[in-house]
Coordinates of C-alpha atoms in Angstrom, one line a residue:
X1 CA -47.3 -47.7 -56.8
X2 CA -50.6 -49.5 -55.9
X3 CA -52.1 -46.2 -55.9
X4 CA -55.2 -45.8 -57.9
X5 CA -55.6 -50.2 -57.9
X6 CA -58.7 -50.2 -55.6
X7 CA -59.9 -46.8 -54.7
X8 CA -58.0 -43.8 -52.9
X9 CA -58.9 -45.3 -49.6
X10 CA -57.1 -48.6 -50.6
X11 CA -54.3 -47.1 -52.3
X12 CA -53.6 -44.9 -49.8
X13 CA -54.1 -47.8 -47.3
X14 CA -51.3 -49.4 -49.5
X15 CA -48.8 -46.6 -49.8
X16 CA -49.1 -45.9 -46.1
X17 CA -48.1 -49.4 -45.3
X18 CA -45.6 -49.9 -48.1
X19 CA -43.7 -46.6 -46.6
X20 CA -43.9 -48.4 -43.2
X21 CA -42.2 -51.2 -44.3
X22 CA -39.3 -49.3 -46.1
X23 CA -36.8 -48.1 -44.1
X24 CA -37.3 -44.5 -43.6
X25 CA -34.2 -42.9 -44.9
X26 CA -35.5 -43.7 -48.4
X27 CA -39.2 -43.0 -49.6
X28 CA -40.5 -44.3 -53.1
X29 CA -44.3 -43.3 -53.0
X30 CA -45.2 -40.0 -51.8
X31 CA -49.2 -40.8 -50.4
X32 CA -50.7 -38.5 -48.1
X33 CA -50.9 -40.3 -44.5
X34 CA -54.6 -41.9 -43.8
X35 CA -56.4 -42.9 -40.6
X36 CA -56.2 -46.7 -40.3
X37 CA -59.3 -48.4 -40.2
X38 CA -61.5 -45.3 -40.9
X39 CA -63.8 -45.7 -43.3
X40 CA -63.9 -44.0 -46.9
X41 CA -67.0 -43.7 -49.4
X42 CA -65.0 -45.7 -51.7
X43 CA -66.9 -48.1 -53.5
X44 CA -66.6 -51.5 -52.3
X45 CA -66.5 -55.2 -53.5
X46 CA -69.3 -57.2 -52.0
X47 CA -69.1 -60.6 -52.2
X48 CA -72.6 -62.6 -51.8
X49 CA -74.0 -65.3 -53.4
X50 CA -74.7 -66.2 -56.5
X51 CA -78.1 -64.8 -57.1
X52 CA -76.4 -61.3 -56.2
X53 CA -73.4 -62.0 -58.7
X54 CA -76.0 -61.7 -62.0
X55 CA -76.7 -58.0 -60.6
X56 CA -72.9 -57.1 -61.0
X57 CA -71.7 -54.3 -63.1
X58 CA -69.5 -55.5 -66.1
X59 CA -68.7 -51.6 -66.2
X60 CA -66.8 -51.9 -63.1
X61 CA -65.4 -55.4 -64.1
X62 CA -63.8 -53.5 -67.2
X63 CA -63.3 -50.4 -65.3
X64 CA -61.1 -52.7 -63.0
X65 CA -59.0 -54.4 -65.9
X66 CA -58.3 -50.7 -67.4
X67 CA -57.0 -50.2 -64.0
X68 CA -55.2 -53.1 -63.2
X69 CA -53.4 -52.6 -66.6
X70 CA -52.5 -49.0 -66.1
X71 CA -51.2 -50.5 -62.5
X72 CA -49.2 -52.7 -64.6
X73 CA -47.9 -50.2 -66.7
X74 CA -47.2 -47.8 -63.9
X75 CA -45.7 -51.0 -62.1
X76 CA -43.1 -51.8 -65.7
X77 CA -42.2 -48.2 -65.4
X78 CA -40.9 -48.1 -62.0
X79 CA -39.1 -51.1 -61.9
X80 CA -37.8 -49.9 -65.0
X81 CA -36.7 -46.9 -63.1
X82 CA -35.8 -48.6 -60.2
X83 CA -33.6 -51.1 -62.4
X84 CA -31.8 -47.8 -63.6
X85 CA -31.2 -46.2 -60.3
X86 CA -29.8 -50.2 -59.3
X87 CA -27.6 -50.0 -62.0
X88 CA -26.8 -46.7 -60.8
X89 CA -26.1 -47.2 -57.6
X90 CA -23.8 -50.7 -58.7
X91 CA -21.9 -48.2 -61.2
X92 CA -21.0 -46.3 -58.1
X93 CA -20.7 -48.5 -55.6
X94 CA -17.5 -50.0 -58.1
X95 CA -16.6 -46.4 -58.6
X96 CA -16.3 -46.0 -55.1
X97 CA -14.8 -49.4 -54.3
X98 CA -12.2 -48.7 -57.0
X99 CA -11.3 -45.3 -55.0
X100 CA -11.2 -47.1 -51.8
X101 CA -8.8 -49.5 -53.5
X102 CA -6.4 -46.8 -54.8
X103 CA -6.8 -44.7 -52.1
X104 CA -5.9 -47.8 -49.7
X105 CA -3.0 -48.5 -52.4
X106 CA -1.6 -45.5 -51.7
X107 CA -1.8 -44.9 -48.4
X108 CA 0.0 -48.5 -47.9
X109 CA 2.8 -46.9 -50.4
X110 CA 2.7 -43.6 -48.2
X111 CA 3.0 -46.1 -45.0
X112 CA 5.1 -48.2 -46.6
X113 CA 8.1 -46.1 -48.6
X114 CA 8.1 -42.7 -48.1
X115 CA 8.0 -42.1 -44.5
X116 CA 10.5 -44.8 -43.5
X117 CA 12.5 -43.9 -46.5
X118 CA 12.6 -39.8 -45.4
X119 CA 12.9 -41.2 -41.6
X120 CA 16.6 -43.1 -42.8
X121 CA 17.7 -39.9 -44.7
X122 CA 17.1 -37.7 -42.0
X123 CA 18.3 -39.8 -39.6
X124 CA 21.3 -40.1 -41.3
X125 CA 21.7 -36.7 -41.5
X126 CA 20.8 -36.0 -38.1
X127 CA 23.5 -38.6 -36.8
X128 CA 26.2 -37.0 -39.3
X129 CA 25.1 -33.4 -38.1
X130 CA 25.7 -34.7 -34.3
X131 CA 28.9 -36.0 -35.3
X132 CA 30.0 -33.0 -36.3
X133 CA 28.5 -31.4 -33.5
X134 CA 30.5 -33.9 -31.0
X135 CA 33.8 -32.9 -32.6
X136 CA 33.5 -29.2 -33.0
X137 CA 32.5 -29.5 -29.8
X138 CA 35.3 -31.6 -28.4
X139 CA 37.8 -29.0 -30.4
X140 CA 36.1 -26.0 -28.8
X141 CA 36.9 -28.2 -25.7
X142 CA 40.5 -28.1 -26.5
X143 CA 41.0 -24.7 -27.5
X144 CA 39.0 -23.5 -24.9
X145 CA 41.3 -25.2 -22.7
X146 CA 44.4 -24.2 -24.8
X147 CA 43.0 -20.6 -24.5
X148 CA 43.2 -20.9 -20.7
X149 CA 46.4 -21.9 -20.6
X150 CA 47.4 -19.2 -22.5
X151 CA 45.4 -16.9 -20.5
X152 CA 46.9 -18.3 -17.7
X153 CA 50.6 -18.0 -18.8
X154 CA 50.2 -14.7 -20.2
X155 CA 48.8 -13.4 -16.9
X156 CA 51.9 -14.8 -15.6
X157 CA 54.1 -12.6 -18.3
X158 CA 51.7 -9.6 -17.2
X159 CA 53.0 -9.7 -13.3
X160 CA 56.3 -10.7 -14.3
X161 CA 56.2 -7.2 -17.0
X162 CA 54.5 -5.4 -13.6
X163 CA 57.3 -6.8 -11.6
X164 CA 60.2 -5.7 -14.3
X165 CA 58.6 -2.9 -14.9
X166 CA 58.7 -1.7 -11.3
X167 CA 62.3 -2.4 -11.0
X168 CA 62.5 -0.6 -14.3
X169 CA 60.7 2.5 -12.6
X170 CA 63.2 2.0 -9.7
X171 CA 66.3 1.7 -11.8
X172 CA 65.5 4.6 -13.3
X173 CA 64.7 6.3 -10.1
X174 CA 68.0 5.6 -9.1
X175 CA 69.1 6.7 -12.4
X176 CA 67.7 10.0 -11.5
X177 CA 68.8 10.5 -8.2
X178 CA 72.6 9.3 -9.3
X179 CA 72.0 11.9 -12.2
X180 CA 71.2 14.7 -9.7
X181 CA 74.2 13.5 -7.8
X182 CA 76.6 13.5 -10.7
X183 CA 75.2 17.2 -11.8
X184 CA 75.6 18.1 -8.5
X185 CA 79.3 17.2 -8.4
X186 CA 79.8 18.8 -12.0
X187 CA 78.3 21.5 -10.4
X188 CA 81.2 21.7 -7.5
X189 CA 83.2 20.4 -9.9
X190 CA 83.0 23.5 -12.1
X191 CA 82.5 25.7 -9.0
X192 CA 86.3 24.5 -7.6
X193 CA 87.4 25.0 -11.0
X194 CA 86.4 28.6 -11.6
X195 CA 87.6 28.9 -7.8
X196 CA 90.9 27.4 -8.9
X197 CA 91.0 30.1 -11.6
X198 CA 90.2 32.5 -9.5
X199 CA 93.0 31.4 -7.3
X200 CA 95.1 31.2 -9.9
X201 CA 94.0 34.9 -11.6
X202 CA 95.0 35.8 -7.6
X203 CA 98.5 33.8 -7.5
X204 CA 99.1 35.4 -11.1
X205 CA 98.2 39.1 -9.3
X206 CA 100.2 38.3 -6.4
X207 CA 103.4 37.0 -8.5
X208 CA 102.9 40.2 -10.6
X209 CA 102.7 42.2 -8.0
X210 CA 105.6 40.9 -6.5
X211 CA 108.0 40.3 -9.2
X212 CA 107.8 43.6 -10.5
X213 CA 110.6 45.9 -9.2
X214 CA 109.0 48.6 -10.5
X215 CA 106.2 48.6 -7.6
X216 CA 109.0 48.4 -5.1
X217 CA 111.1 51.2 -7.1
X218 CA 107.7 53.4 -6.6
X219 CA 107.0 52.4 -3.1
X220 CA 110.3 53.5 -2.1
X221 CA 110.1 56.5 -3.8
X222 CA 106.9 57.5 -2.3
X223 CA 108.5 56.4 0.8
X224 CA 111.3 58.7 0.6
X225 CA 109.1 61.5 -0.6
X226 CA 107.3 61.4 2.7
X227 CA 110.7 61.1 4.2
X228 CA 108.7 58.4 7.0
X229 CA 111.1 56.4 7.9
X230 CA 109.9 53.2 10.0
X231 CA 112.1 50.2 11.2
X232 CA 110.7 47.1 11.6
X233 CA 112.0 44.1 12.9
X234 CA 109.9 42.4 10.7
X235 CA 111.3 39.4 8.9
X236 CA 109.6 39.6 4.8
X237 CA 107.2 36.8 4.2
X238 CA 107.5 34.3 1.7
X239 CA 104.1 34.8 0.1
X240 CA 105.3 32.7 -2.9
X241 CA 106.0 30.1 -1.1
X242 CA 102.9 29.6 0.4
X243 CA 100.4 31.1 -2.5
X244 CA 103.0 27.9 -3.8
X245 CA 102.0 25.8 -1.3
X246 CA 98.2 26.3 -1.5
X247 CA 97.9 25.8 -4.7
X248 CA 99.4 22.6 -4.7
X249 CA 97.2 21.6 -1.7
X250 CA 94.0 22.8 -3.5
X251 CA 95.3 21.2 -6.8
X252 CA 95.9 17.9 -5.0
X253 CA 92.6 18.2 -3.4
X254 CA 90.4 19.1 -6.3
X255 CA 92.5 16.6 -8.8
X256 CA 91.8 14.0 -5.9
X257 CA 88.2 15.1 -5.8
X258 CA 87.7 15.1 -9.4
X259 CA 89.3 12.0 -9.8
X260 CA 87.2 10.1 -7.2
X261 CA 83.7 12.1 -8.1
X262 CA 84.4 10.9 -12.2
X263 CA 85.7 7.4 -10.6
X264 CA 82.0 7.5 -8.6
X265 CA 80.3 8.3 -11.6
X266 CA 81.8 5.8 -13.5
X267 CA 81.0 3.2 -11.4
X268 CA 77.8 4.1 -11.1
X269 CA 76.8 4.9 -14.5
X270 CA 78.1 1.9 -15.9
X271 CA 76.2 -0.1 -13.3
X272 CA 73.4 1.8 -14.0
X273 CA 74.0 1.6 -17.8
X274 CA 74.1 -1.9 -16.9
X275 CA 71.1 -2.1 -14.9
X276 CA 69.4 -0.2 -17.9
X277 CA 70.4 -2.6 -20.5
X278 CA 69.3 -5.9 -18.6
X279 CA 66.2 -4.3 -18.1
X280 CA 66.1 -2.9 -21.2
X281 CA 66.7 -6.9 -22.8
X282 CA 64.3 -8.0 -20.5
X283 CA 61.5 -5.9 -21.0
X284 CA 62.3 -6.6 -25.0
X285 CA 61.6 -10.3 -24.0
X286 CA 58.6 -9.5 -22.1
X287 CA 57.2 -7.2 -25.2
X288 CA 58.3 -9.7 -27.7
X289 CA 56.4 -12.8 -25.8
X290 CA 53.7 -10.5 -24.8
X291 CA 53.5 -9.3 -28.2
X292 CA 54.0 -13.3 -29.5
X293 CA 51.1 -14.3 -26.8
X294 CA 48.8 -11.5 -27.9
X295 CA 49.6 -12.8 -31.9
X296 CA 48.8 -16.4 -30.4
X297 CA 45.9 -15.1 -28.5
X298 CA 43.8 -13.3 -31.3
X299 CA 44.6 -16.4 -33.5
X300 CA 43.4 -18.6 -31.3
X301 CA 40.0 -16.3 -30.8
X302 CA 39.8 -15.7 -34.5
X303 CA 39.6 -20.1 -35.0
X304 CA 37.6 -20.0 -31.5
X305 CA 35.0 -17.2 -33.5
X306 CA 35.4 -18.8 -36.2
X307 CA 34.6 -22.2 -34.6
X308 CA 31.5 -21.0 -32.9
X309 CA 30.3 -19.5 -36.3
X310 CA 30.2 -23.1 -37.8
X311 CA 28.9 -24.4 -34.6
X312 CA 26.2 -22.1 -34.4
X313 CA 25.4 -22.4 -38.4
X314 CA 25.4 -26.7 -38.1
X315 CA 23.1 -26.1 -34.7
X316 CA 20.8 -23.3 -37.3
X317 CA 21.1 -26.3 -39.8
X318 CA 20.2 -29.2 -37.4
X319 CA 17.2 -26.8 -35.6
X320 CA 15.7 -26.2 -40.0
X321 CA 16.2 -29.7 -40.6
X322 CA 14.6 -30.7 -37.5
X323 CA 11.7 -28.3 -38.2
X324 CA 11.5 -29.1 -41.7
X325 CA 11.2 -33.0 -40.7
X326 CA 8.7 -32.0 -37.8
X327 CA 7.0 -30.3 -40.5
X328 CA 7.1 -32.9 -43.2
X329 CA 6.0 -35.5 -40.5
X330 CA 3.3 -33.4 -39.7
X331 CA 2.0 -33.3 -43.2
X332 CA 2.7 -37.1 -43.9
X333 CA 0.3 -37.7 -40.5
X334 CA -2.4 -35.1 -41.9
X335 CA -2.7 -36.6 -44.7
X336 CA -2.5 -40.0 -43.4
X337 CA -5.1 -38.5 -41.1
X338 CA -7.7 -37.4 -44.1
X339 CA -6.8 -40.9 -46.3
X340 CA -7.9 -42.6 -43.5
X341 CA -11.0 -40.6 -43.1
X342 CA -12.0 -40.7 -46.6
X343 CA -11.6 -43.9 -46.5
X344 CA -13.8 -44.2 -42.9
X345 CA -16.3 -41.8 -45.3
X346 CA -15.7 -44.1 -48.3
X347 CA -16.2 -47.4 -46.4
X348 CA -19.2 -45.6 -44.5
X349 CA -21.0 -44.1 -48.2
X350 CA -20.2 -47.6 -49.2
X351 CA -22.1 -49.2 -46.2
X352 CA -25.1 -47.0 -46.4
X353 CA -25.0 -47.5 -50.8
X354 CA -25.0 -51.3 -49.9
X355 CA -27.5 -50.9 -47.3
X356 CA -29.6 -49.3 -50.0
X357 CA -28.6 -51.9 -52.2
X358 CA -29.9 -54.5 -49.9
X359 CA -33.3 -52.4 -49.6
X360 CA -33.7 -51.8 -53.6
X361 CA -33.3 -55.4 -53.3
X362 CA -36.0 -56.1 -50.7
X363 CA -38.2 -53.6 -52.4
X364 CA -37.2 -55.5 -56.2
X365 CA -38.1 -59.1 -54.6
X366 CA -41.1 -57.7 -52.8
X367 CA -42.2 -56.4 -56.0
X368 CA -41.6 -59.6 -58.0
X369 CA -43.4 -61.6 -55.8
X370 CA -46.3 -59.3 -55.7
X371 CA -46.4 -58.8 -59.9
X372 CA -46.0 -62.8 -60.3
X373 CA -49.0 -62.9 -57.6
X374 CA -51.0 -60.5 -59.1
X375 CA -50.4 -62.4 -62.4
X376 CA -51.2 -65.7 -61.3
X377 CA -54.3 -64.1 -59.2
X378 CA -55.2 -62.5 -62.3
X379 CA -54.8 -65.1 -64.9
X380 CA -57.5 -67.1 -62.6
X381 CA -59.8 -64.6 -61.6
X382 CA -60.0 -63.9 -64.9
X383 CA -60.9 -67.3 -66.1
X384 CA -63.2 -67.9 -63.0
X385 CA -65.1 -65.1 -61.8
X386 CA -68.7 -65.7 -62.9
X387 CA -70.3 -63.1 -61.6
X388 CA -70.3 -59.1 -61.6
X389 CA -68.4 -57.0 -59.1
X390 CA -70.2 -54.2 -57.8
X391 CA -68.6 -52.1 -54.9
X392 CA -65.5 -53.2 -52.8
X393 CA -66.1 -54.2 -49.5
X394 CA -64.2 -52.5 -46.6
X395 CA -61.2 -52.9 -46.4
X396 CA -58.8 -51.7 -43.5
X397 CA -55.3 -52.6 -42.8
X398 CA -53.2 -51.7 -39.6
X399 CA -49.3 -52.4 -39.7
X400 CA -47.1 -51.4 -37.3
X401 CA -43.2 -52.3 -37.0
X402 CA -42.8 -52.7 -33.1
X403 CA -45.1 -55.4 -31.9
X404 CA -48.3 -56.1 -34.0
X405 CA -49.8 -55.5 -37.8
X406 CA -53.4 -56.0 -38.2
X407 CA -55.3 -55.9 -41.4
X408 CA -59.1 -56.7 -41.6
X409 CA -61.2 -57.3 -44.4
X410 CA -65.1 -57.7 -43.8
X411 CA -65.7 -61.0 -45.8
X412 CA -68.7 -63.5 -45.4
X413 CA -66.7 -66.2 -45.0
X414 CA -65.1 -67.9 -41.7
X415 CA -61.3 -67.2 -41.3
X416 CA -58.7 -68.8 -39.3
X417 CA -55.6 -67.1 -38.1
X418 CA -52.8 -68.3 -36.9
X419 CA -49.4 -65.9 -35.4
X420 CA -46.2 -67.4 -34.6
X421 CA -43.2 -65.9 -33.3
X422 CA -40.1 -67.8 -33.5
X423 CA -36.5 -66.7 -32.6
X424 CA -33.4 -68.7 -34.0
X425 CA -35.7 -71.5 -35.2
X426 CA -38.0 -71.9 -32.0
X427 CA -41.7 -70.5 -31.5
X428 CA -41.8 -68.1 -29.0
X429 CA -45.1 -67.0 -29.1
X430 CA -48.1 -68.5 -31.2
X431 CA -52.2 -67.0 -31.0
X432 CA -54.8 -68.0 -33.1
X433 CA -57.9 -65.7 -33.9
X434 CA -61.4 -66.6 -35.9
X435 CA -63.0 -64.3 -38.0
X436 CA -66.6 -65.1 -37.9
X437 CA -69.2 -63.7 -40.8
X438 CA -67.5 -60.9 -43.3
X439 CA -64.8 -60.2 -41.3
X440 CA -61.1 -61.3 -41.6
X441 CA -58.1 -60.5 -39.2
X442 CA -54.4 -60.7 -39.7
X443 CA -52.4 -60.4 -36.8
X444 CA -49.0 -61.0 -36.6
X445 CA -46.2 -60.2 -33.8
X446 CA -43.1 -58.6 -35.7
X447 CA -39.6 -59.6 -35.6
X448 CA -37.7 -56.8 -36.9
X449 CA -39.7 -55.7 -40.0
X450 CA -41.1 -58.7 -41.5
X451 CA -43.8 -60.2 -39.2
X452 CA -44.3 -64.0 -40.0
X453 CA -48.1 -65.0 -40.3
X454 CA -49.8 -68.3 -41.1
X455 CA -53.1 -67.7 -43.0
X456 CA -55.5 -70.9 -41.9
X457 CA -58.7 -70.2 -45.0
X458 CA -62.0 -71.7 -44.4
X459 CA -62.8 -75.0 -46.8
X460 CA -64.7 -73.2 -49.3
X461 CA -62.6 -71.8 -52.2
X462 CA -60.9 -68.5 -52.2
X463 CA -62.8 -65.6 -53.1
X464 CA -61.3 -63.0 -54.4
X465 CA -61.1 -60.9 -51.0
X466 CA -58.9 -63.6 -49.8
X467 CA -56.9 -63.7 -53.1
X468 CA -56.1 -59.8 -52.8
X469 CA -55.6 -60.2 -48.7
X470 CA -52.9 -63.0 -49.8
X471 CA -51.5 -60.7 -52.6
X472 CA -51.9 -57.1 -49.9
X473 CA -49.4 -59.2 -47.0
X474 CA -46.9 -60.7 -49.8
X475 CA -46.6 -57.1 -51.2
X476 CA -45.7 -56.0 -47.5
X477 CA -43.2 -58.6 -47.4
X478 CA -45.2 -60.7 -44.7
X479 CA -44.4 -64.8 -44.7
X480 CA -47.7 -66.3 -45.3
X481 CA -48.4 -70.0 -44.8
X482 CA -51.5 -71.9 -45.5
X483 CA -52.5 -74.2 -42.9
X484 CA -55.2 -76.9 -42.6
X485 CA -59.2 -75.9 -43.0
X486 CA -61.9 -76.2 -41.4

């Protein structure tokens, strides 16, 4: 902004040290970077006495007021503009305060309601969901116990079925053999009969042949044809008697045989029929309670199927509700996660806009300081410079942020100068240096940016090199003090 005021080499003297004492993230006045303390054709302002101040230029004099009025100008405009961006940045700096406010709102309503609110819901029915687990597990428990029993009492009815149904197989094993005994008898049976009828058919012959007298009649006749006549002393046989005799005997014996072979049989088939139908009852009972166990059994793994469907549905249910919280928690923390970085990128924007704040407001006070100096200097160099100005002298100033700034300005008058360094209210470090002739010195030693200095004048009045010194460290925002002369 001070470019143009004195000459390129003093304007760009003057931007290069108001960049140096801005912070460097922000850059007002663009100036091409200058060699401090070389010297520049520029004209210069030499002071002498005041037989040289009739030979002054009122050219330049009016020359200089153009300029220092188009300064001014240039100087209304950009604090004009640098009122605006102020505003600006206060505009947003609210903007984003009110954001950090809602955002905080709401993340303390997230924290606060929603979370614990989901958390005693799920929980809830997480701890209903594990009841139910507990007692379909405690019932699957029972019938799986109930099932073992049953397993265990129907293997018991499958031995005691092998066991009846071995005797069964023997039973009828016997049955078999006692049926190949009793055809076997029939068989003899029906073999004495149809020897008994043979026997008879004989005893039938026999009587026959016998009783008919006709057979004798014809015997004797062919016996008397042959006219063979043979005595025997042979008594006749009774051949009825004993055909009589054997027949009774073999009657007897086969009616006796009969009788005691059907007796036998009997017996035995009722016992067997007997055998047949306790077995026969029995193995009924065994089907029946096999058949009731089996009915008992597929019920029992129907509920027990049935049972482990629910179980496994509730544990799908639990395992998506679990997920689904996992999931929802997740979320929740994400975005707790980016709230609480926008707001770490809210709270750092708003840090580095109130940083800028407090810099615009440096730079604003540094400026009005240096327009109400450059007024006042002004207003009385106006009313008492006498003479004409005809070149400005050289003028070099050296500023530097770390330990030291150093302007000189060749005067013709004697100059004191005076650095202190203080820390928390103590000096730490104080040097004096004298400018002899046209030359003045400021040195200062830094403390952080602004360097304090104590400006000691010589007794005779201010000239105007001193005045624009004065008004050159004030716009660098350098403390200056006036001490005593000499």
């Amino acid at each position: 902004s001070y470019r143009k005021r004195f000459g390129s080499q003093v304007s760009s003297s003057l931007s290069a040290g108001r960049m140096g004492s801005l912070p460097p993230s922000r850059t007002f006045w663009h100036t091409a970077p200058r060699s401090l303390g070389r010297s520049s054709p520029a004209p210069r302002l030499a002071l002498g006495s005041s037989g040289a101040s009739d030979r002054l230029d009122f050219s330049a004099d009016s020359l200089m007021k153009a300029q220092f009025k188009e300064t001014r100008t240039k100087e209304k405009m950009e604090m004009m503009g640098l009122n605006d961006r102020f505003a600006s940045y206060i505009e947003k700096v609210r903007l984003l305060e009110q954001q950090n406010a809602a955002l905080a709102a709401e993340l303390e309503r997230l924290r606060g309601r929603e979370p614990s609110r989901l958390g005693d819901v799920y929980q809830e029915e997480l701890r209903e969901l594990r009841a139910q687990v507990d007692g379909l597990s405690a019932a699957k428990a029972r019938l799986e116990i109930q099932r073992d029993n049953l397993a265990a009492d129907l293997a018991t009815l499958k031995q005691r079925l092998q066991e009846e149904m071995g005797l069964r197989q023997e039973a009828e094993a016997s049955l078999s053999a006692y049926r190949q005994d009793v055809d076997e008898a029939s068989l003899n049976r029906v073999q004495l009969e149809r020897k008994i009828e043979s026997l008879e058919d004989e005893i039938t012959f026999l009587k026959k042949t016998h009783e008919e007298p006709r057979s004798c009649r014809e015997l004797q006749e062919v016996i008397a044809a042959q006219k063979v006549h043979v005595d025997l002393d042979v008594s006749k046989p009774d051949l009825t008697a004993a055909l009589r005799d054997i027949r009774i005997q073999y009657e007897s014996v086969a009616s006796s045989n009969m009788q005691e072979t059907e007796e036998w049989y009997r017996s035995k088939f009722s016992d067997l029929t007997d055998a047949a139908s306790r077995n026969a009852e029995a193995l009924r009972q065994a089907k029946q309670e096999a058949n009731e166990y089996r009915r008992q059994l597929q019920v029992l793994t129907c509920d027990l199927e049935a049972l482990r469907g629910a179980n496994e549905s509730l544990e799908r249910q639990l395992r998506d509700m679990e997920d689904r919280f996992s999931t929802e928690t997740a979320a929740y923390q994400d975005t707790v996660g980016h709230l609480e970085e926008d707001i770490r990128a809210l709270k750092e924007e708003m840090a580095r806009h109130l940083q800028e704040y407090q810099d615009l407001l440096n730079v604003k006070l540094a400026l009005d300081i240096e327009i109400a100096t450059y007024r006042k200097l002004l207003e009385g160099e106006e009313s008492r410079i006498t003479f004409p100005v005809q070149s400005f002298p050289n003028l070099q100033f050296r500023d530097t942020s770390l330990d030291t700034k150093t302007a000189e300005v060749h005067g013709r008058r004697s100059i004191l100068v005076r650095s202190v360094e203080t820390r928390d209210g103590e000096i730490m470090e104080e040097s004096t240096t004298v400018a002899q002739g046209s030359s003045l010195k400021f040195e200062g030693v830094s403390r952080g940016r602004r360097p304090l200095r104590h400006l000691t004048p010589s007794l005779s009045p201010p000239s105007l090199e001193t005045v624009l010194m004065w008004g050159f460290a004030l716009s660098f925002g350098v403390d200056v003090h006036f001490s005593q002369f000499y």
